[in-house]
PDB file of C-alpha atoms (C1' of nucleotides) in Angstrom:
ATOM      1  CA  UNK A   1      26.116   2.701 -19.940  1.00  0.00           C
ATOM      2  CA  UNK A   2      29.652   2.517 -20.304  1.00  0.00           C
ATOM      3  CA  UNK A   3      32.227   0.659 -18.309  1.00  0.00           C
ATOM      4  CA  UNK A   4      33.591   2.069 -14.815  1.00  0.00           C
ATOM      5  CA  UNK A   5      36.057   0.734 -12.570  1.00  0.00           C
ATOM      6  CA  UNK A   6      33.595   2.894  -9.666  1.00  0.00           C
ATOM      7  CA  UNK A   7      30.846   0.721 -11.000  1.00  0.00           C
ATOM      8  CA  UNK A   8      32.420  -2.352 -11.405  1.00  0.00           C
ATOM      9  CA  UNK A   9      33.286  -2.329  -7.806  1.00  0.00           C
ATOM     10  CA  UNK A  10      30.233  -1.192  -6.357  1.00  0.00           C
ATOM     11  CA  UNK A  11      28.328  -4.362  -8.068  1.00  0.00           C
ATOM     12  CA  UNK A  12      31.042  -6.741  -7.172  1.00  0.00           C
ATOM     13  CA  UNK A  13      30.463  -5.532  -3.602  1.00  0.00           C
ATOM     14  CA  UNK A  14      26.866  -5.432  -3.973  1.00  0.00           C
ATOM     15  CA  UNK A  15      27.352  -9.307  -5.469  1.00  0.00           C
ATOM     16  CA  UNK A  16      29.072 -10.032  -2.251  1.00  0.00           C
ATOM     17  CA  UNK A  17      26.854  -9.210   0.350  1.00  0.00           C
ATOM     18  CA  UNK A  18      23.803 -10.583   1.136  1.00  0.00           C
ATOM     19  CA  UNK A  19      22.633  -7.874   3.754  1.00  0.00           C
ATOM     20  CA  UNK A  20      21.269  -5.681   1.417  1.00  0.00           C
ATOM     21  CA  UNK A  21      22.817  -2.611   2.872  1.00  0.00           C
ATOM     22  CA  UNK A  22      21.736   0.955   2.678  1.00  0.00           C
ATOM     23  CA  UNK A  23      23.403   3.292   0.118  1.00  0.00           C
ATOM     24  CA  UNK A  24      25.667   4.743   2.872  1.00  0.00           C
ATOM     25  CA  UNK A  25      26.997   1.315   4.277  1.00  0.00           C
ATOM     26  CA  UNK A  26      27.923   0.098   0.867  1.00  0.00           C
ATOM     27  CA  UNK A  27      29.718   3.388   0.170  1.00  0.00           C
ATOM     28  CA  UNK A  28      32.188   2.703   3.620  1.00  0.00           C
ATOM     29  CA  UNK A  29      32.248  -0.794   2.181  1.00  0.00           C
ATOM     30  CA  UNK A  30      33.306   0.262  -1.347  1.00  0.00           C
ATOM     31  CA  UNK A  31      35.996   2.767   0.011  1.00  0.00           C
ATOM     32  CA  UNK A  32      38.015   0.423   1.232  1.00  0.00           C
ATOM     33  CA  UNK A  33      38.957  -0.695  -2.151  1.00  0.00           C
ATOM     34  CA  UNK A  34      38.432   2.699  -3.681  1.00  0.00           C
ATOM     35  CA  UNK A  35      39.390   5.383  -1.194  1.00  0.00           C
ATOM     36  CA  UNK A  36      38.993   8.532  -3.008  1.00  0.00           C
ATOM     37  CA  UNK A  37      35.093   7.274  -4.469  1.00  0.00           C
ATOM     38  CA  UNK A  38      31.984   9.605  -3.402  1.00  0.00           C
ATOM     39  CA  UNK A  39      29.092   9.173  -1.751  1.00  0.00           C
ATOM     40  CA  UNK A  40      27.398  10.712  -4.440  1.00  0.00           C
ATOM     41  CA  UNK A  41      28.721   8.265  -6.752  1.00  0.00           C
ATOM     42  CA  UNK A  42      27.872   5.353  -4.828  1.00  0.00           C
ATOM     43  CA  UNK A  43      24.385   6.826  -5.079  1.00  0.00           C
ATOM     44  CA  UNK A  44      24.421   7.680  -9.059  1.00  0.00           C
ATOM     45  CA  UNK A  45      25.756   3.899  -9.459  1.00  0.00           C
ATOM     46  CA  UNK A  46      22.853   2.112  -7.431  1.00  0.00           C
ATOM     47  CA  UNK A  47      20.524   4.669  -9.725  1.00  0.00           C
ATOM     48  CA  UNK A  48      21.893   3.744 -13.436  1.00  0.00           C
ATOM     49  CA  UNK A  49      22.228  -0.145 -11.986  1.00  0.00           C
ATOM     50  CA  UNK A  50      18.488  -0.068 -10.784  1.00  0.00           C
ATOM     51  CA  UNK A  51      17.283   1.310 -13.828  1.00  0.00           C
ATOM     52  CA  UNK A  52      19.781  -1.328 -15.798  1.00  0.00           C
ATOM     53  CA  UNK A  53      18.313  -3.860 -13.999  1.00  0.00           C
ATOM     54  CA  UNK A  54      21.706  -4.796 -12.478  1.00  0.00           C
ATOM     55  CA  UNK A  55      20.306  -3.876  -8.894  1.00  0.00           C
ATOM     56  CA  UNK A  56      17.516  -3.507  -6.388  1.00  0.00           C
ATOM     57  CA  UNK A  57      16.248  -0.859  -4.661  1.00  0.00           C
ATOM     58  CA  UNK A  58      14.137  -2.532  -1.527  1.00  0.00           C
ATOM     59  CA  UNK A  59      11.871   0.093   0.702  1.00  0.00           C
ATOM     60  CA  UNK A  60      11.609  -1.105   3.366  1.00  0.00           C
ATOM     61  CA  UNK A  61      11.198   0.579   6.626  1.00  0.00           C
ATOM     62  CA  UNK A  62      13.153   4.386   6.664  1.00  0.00           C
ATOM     63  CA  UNK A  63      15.948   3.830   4.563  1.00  0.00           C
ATOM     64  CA  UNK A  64      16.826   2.263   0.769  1.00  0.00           C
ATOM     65  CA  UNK A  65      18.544  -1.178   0.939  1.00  0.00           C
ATOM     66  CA  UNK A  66      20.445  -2.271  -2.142  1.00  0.00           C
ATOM     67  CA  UNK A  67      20.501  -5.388  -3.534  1.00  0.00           C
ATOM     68  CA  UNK A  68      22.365  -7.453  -6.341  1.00  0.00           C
ATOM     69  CA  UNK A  69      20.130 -10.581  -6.223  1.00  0.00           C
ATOM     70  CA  UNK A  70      16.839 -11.082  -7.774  1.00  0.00           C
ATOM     71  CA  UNK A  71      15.450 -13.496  -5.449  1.00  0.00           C
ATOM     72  CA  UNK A  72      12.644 -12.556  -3.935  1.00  0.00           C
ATOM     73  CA  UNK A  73      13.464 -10.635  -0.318  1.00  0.00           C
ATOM     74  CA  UNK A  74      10.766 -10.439   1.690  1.00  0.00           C
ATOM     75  CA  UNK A  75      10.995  -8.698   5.456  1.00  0.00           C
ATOM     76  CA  UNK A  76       8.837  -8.534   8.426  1.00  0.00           C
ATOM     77  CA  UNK A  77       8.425  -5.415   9.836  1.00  0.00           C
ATOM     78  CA  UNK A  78       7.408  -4.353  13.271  1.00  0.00           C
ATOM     79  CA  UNK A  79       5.085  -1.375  13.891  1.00  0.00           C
ATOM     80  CA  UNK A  80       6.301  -0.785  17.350  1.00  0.00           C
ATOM     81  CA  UNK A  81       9.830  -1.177  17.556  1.00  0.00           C
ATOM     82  CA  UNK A  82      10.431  -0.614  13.603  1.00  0.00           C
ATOM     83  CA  UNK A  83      13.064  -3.768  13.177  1.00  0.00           C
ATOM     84  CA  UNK A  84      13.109  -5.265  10.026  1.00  0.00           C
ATOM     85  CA  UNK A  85      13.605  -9.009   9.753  1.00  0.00           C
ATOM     86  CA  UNK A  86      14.511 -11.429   6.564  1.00  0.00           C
ATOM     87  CA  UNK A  87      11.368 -13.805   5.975  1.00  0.00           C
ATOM     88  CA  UNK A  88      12.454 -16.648   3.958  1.00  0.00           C
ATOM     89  CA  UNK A  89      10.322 -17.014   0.651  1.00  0.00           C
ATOM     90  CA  UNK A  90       7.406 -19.357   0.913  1.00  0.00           C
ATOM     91  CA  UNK A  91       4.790 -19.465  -2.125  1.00  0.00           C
ATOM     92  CA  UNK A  92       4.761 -16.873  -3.888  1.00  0.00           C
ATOM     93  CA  UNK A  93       2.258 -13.907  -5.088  1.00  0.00           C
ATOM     94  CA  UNK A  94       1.427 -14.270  -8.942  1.00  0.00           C
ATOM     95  CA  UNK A  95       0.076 -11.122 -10.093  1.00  0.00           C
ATOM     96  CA  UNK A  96      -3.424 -12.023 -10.523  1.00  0.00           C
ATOM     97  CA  UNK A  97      -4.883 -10.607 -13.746  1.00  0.00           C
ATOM     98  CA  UNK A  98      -2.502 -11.006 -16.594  1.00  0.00           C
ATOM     99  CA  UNK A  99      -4.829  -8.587 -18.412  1.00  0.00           C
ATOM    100  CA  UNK A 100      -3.789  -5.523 -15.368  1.00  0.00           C
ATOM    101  CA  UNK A 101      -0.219  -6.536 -16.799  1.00  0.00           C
ATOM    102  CA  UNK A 102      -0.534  -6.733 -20.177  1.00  0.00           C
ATOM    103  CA  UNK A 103       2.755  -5.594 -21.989  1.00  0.00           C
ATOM    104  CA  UNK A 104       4.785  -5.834 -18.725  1.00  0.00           C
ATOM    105  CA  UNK A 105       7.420  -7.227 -17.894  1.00  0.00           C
ATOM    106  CA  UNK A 106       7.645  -8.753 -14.968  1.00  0.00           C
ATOM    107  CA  UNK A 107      11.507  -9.411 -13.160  1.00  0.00           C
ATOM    108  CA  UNK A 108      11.277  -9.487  -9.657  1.00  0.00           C
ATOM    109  CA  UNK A 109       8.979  -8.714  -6.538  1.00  0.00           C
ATOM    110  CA  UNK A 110       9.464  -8.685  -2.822  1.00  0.00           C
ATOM    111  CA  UNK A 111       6.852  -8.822   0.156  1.00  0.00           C
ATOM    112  CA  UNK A 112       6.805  -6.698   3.118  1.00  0.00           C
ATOM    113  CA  UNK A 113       5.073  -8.840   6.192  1.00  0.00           C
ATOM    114  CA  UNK A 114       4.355  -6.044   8.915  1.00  0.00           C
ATOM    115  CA  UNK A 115       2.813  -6.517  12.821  1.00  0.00           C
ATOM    116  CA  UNK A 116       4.284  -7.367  16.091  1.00  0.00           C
ATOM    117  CA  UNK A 117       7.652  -8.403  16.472  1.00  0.00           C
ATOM    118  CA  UNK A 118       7.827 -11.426  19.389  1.00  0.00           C
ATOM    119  CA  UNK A 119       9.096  -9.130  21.962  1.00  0.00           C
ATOM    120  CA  UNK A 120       6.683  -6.345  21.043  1.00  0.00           C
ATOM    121  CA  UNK A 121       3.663  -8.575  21.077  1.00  0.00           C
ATOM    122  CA  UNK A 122       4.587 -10.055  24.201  1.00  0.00           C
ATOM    123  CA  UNK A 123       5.453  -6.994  26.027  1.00  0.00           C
ATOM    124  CA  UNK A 124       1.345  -5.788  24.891  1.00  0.00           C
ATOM    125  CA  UNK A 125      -0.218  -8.842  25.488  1.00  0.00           C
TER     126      UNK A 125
ATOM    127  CA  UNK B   1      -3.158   7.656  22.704  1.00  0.00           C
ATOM    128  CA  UNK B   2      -6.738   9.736  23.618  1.00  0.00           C
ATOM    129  CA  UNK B   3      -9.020  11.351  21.437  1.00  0.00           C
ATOM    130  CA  UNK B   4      -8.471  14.192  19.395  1.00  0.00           C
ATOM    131  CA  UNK B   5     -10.386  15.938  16.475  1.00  0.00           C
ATOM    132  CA  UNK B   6      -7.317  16.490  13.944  1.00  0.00           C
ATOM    133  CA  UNK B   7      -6.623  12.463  14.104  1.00  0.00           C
ATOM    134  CA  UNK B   8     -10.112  11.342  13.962  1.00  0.00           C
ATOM    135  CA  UNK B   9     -10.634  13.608  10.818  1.00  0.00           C
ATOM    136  CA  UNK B  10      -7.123  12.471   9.533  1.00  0.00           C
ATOM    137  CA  UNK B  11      -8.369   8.851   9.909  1.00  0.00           C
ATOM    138  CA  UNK B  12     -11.503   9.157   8.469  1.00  0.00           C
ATOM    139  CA  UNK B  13     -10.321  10.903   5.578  1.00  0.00           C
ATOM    140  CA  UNK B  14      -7.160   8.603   5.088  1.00  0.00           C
ATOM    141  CA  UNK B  15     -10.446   5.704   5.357  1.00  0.00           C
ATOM    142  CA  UNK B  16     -12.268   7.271   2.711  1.00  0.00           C
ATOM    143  CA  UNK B  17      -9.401   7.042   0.201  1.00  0.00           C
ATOM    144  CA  UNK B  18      -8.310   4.109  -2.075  1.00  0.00           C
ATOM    145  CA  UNK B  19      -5.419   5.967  -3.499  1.00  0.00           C
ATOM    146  CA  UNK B  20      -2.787   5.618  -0.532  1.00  0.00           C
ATOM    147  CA  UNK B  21      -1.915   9.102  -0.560  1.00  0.00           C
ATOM    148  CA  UNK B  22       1.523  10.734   0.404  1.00  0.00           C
ATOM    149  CA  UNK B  23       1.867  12.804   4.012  1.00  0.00           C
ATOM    150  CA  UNK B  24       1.418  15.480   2.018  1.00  0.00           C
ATOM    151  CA  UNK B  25      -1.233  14.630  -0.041  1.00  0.00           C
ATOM    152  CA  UNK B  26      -3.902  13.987   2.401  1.00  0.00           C
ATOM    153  CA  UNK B  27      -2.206  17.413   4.546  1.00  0.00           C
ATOM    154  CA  UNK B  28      -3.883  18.859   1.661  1.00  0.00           C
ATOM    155  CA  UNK B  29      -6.958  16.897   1.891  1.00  0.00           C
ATOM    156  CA  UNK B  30      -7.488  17.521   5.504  1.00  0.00           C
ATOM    157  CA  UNK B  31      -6.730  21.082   5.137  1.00  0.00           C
ATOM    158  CA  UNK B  32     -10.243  21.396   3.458  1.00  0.00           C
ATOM    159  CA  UNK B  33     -12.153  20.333   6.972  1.00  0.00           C
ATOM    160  CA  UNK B  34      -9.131  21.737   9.537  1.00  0.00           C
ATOM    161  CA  UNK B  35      -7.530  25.027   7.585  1.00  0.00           C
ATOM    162  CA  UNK B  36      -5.519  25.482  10.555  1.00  0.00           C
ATOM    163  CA  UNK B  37      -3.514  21.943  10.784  1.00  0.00           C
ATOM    164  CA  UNK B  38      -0.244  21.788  10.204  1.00  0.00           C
ATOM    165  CA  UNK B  39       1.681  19.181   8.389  1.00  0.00           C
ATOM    166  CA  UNK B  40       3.540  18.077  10.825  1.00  0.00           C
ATOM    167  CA  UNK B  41       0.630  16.894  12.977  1.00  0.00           C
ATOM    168  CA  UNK B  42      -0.781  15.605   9.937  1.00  0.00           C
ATOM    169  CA  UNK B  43       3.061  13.364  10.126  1.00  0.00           C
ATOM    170  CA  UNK B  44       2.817  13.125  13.804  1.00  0.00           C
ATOM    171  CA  UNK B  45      -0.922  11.407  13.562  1.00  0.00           C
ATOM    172  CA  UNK B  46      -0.213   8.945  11.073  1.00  0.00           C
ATOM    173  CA  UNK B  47       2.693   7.815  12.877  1.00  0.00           C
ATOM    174  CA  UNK B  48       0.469   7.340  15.975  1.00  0.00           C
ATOM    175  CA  UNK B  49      -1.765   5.994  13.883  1.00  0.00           C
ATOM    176  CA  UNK B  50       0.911   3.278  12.453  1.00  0.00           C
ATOM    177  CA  UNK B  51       2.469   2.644  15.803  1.00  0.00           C
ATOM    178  CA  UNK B  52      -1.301   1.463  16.817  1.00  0.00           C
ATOM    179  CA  UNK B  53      -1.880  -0.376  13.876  1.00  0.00           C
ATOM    180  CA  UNK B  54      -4.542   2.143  12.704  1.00  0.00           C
ATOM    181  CA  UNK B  55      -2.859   3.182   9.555  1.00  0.00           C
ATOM    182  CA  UNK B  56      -0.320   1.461   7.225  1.00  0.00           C
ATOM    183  CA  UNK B  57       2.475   2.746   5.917  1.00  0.00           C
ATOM    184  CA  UNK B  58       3.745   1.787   2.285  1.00  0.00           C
ATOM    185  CA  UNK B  59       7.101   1.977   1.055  1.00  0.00           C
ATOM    186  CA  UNK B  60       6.990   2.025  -2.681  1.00  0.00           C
ATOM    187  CA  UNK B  61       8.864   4.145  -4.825  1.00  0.00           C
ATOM    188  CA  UNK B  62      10.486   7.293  -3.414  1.00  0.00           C
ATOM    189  CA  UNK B  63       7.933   7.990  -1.240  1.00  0.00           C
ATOM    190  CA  UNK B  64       6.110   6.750   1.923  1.00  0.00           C
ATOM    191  CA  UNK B  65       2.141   6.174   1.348  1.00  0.00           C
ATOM    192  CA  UNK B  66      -0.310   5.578   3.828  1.00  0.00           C
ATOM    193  CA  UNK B  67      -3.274   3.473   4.040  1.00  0.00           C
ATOM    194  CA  UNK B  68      -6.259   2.497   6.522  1.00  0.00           C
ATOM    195  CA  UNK B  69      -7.425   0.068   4.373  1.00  0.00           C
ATOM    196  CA  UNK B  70      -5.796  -3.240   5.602  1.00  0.00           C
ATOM    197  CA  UNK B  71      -6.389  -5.034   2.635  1.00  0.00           C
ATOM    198  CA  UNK B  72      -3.247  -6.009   0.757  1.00  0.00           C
ATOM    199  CA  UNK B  73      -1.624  -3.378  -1.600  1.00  0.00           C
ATOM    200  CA  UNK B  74       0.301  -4.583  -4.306  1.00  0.00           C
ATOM    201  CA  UNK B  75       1.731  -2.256  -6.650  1.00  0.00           C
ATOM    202  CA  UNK B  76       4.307  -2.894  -9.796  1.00  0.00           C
ATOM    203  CA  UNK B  77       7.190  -0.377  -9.850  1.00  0.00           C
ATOM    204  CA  UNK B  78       8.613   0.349 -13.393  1.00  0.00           C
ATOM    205  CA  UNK B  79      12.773   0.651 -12.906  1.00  0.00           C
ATOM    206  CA  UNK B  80      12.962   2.888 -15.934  1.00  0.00           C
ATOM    207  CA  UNK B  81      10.018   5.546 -15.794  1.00  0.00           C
ATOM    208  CA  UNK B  82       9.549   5.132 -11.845  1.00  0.00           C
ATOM    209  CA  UNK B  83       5.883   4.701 -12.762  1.00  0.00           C
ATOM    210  CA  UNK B  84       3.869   3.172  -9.662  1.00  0.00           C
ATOM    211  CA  UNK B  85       0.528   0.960 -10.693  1.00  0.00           C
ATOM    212  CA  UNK B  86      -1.864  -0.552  -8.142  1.00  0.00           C
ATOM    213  CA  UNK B  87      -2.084  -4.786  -9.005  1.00  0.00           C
ATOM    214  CA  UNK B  88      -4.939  -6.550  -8.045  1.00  0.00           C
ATOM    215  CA  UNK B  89      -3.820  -9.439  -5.445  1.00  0.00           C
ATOM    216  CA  UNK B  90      -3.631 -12.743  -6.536  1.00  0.00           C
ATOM    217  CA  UNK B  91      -2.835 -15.816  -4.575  1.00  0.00           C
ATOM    218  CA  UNK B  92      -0.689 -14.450  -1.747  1.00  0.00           C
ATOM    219  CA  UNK B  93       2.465 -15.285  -0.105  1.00  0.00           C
ATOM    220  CA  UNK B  94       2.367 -16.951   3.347  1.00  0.00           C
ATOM    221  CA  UNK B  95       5.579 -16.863   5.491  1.00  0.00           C
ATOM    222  CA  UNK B  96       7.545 -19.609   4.766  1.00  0.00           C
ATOM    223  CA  UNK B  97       8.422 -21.286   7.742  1.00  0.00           C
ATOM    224  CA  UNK B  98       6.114 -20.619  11.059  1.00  0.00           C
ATOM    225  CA  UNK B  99       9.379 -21.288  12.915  1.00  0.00           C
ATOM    226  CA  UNK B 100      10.710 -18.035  11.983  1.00  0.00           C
ATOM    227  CA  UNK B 101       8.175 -15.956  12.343  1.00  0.00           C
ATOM    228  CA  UNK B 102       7.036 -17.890  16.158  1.00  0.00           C
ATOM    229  CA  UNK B 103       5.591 -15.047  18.528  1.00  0.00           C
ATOM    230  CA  UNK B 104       5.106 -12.660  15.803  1.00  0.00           C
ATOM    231  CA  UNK B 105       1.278 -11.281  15.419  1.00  0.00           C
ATOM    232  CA  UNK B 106       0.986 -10.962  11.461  1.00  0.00           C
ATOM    233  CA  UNK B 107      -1.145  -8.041  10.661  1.00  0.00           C
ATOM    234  CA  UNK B 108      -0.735  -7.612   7.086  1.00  0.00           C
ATOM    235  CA  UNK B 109       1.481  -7.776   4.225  1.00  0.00           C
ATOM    236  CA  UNK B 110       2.033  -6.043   0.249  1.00  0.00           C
ATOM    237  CA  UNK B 111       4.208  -7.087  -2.063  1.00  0.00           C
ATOM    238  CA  UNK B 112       6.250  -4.946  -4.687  1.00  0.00           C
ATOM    239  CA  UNK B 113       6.323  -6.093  -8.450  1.00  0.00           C
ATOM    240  CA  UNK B 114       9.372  -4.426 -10.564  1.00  0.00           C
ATOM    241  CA  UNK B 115      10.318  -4.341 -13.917  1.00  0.00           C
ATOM    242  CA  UNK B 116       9.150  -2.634 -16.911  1.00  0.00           C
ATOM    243  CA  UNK B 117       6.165  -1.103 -17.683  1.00  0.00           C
ATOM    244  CA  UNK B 118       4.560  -1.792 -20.963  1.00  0.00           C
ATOM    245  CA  UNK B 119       5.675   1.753 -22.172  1.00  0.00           C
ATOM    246  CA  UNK B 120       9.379   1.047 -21.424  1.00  0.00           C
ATOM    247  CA  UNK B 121       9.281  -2.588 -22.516  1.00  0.00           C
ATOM    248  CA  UNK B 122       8.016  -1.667 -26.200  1.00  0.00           C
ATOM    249  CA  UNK B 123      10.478   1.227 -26.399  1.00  0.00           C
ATOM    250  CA  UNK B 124      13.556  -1.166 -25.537  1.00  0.00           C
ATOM    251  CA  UNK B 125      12.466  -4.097 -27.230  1.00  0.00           C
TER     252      UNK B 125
ATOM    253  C1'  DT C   1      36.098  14.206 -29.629  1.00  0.00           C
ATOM    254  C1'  DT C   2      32.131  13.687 -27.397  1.00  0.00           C
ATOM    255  C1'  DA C   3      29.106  12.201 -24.119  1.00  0.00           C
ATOM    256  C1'  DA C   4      29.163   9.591 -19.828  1.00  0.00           C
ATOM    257  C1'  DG C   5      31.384   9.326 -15.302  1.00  0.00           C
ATOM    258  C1'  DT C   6      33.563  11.450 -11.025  1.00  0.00           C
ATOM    259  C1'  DG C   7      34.673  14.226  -6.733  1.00  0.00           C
ATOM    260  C1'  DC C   8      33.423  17.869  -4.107  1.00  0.00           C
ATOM    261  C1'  DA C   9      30.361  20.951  -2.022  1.00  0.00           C
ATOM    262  C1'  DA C  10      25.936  22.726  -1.815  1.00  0.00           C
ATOM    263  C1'  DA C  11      21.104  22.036  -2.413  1.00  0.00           C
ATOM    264  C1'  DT C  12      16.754  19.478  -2.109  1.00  0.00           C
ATOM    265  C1'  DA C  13      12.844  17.770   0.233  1.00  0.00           C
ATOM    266  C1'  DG C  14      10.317  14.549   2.891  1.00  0.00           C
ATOM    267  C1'  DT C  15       9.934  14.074   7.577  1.00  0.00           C
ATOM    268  C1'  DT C  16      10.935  15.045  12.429  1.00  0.00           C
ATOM    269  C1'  DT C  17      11.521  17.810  16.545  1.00  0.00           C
ATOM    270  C1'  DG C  18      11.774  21.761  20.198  1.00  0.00           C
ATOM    271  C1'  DC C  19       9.002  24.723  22.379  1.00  0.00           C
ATOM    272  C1'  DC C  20       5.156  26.529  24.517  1.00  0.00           C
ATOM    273  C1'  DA C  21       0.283  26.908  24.515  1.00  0.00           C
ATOM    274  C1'  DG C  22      -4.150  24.314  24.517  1.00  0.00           C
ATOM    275  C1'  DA C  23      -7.278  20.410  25.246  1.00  0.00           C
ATOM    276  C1'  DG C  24      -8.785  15.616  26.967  1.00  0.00           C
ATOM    277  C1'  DT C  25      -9.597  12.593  31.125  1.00  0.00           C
TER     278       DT C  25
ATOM    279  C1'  DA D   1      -3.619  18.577  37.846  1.00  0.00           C
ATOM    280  C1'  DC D   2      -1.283  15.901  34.482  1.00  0.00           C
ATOM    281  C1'  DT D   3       0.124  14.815  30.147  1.00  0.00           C
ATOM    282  C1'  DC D   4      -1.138  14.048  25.507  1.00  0.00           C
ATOM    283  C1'  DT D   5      -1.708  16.984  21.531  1.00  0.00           C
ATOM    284  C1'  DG D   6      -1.215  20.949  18.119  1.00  0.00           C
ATOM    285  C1'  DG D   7       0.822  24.887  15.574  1.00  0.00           C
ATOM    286  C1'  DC D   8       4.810  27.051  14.139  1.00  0.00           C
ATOM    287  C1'  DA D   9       9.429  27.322  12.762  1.00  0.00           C
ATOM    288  C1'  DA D  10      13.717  25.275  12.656  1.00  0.00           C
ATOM    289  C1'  DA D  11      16.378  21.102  12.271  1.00  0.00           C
ATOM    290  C1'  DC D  12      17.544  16.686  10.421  1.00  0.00           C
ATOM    291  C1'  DT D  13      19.261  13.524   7.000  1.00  0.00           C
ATOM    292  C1'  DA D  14      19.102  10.448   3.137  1.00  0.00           C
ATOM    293  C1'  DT D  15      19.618  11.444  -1.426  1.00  0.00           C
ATOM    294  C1'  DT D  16      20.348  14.454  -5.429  1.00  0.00           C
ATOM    295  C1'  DT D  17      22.467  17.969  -8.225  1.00  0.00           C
ATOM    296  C1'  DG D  18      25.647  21.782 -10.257  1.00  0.00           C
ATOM    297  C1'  DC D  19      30.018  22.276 -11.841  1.00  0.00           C
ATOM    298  C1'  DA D  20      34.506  21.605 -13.663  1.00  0.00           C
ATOM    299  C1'  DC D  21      37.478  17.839 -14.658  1.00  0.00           C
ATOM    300  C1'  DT D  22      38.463  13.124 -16.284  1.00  0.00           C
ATOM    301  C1'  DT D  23      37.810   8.944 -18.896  1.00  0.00           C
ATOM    302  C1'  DA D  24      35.859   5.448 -21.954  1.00  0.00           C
ATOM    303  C1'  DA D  25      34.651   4.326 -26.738  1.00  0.00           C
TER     304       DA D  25
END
DNA sequence: TTAAGTGCAAATAGTTTGCCAGAGT
DNA sequence: ACTCTGGCAAACTATTTGCACTTAA
């Protein structure tokens, strides 16, 4: 992986946000200080960064949300009306036998919390 | 949502599996007791299925799962070979602060280890 | 001086939808 | 009856890829 002012941009922007935005959102984000960049490179970036370990790829819900931060991100989301909501980190999963893991190694996780949003469990009952 | 022969036989196949098979994976699967489905009610169903809390939908690598187990699924995602692996739960996470999540009806939850696979860490040192 | 990176356009593929016929209550 | 459901084929859309050119080391 060699240097590219593309790349270079694209994680600074990543860096910047903390809204873990979707590969298309970052790309209108990105073009405002690189006009003439790609979608497609926006996407090949987020690729080689993920498997640098630069970035995260969260799936969550129907799209990809990109992230430059390895704390842990963990969402709620709701069944019914599919909104995804930031849970802040409480204790935290260890995976539970070291043997399963052997050899591993281990940089990040996130949770996904899913059920009724307020609104959606009121509105059933 | 009434009765209907294609979901009951999608659920109780999707029930019968531990292995949180793709849409079409278990199209396939179902196909052997209803040769005349179609995938797209096998899509249609499970998203009935998840809108009702029946069925469970994973997002875990580049493709969404499905489950009827409600169980928590854990699974460690390897950012170099893309290599998915089931991991036994351990202690789990709670939400951190109630206040944030007031109103909401918590139904379940799986959390996504990533890093590197023993494979990838012993070939990169 | 060579392999990685880029822009553009086209392709890929998982998933969804329109339409009309059929089945549950 | 009334409307949820299913099969089929076509559409949708996030993401990837082929290609020819450019750039970093």
């Amino acid at each position: 992986m060699r240097n590219s002012k593309a790349r270079e941009i694209i994680l600074e922007e990543l860096k910047g946000l903390t809204t873990h935005p979707r590969g298309d959102e970052l790309y209108d984000i990105v073009r405002q200080k690189l006009p003439r960049i790609s979608l497609s490179t926006v996407y090949r970036n987020l690729n080689v960064m993920r498997q640098n370990g630069l970035a995260l790829e969260l799936h969550c819900g129907d799209y990809n949300r990109y992230d430059a931060n390895i704390m842990p991100h963990n969402h709620f989301l709701c069944r019914r009306c599919e909104r995804v909501w930031d849970v802040e980190a409480g204790s935290l999963p260890e995976p539970a036998s070291a043997g399963a893991l052997s050899g591993f190694r281990l940089e990040g996780q996130y949770t996904v919390f899913h059920g009724l949003c307020a609104d959606c469990a009121a509105s059933t009952g």
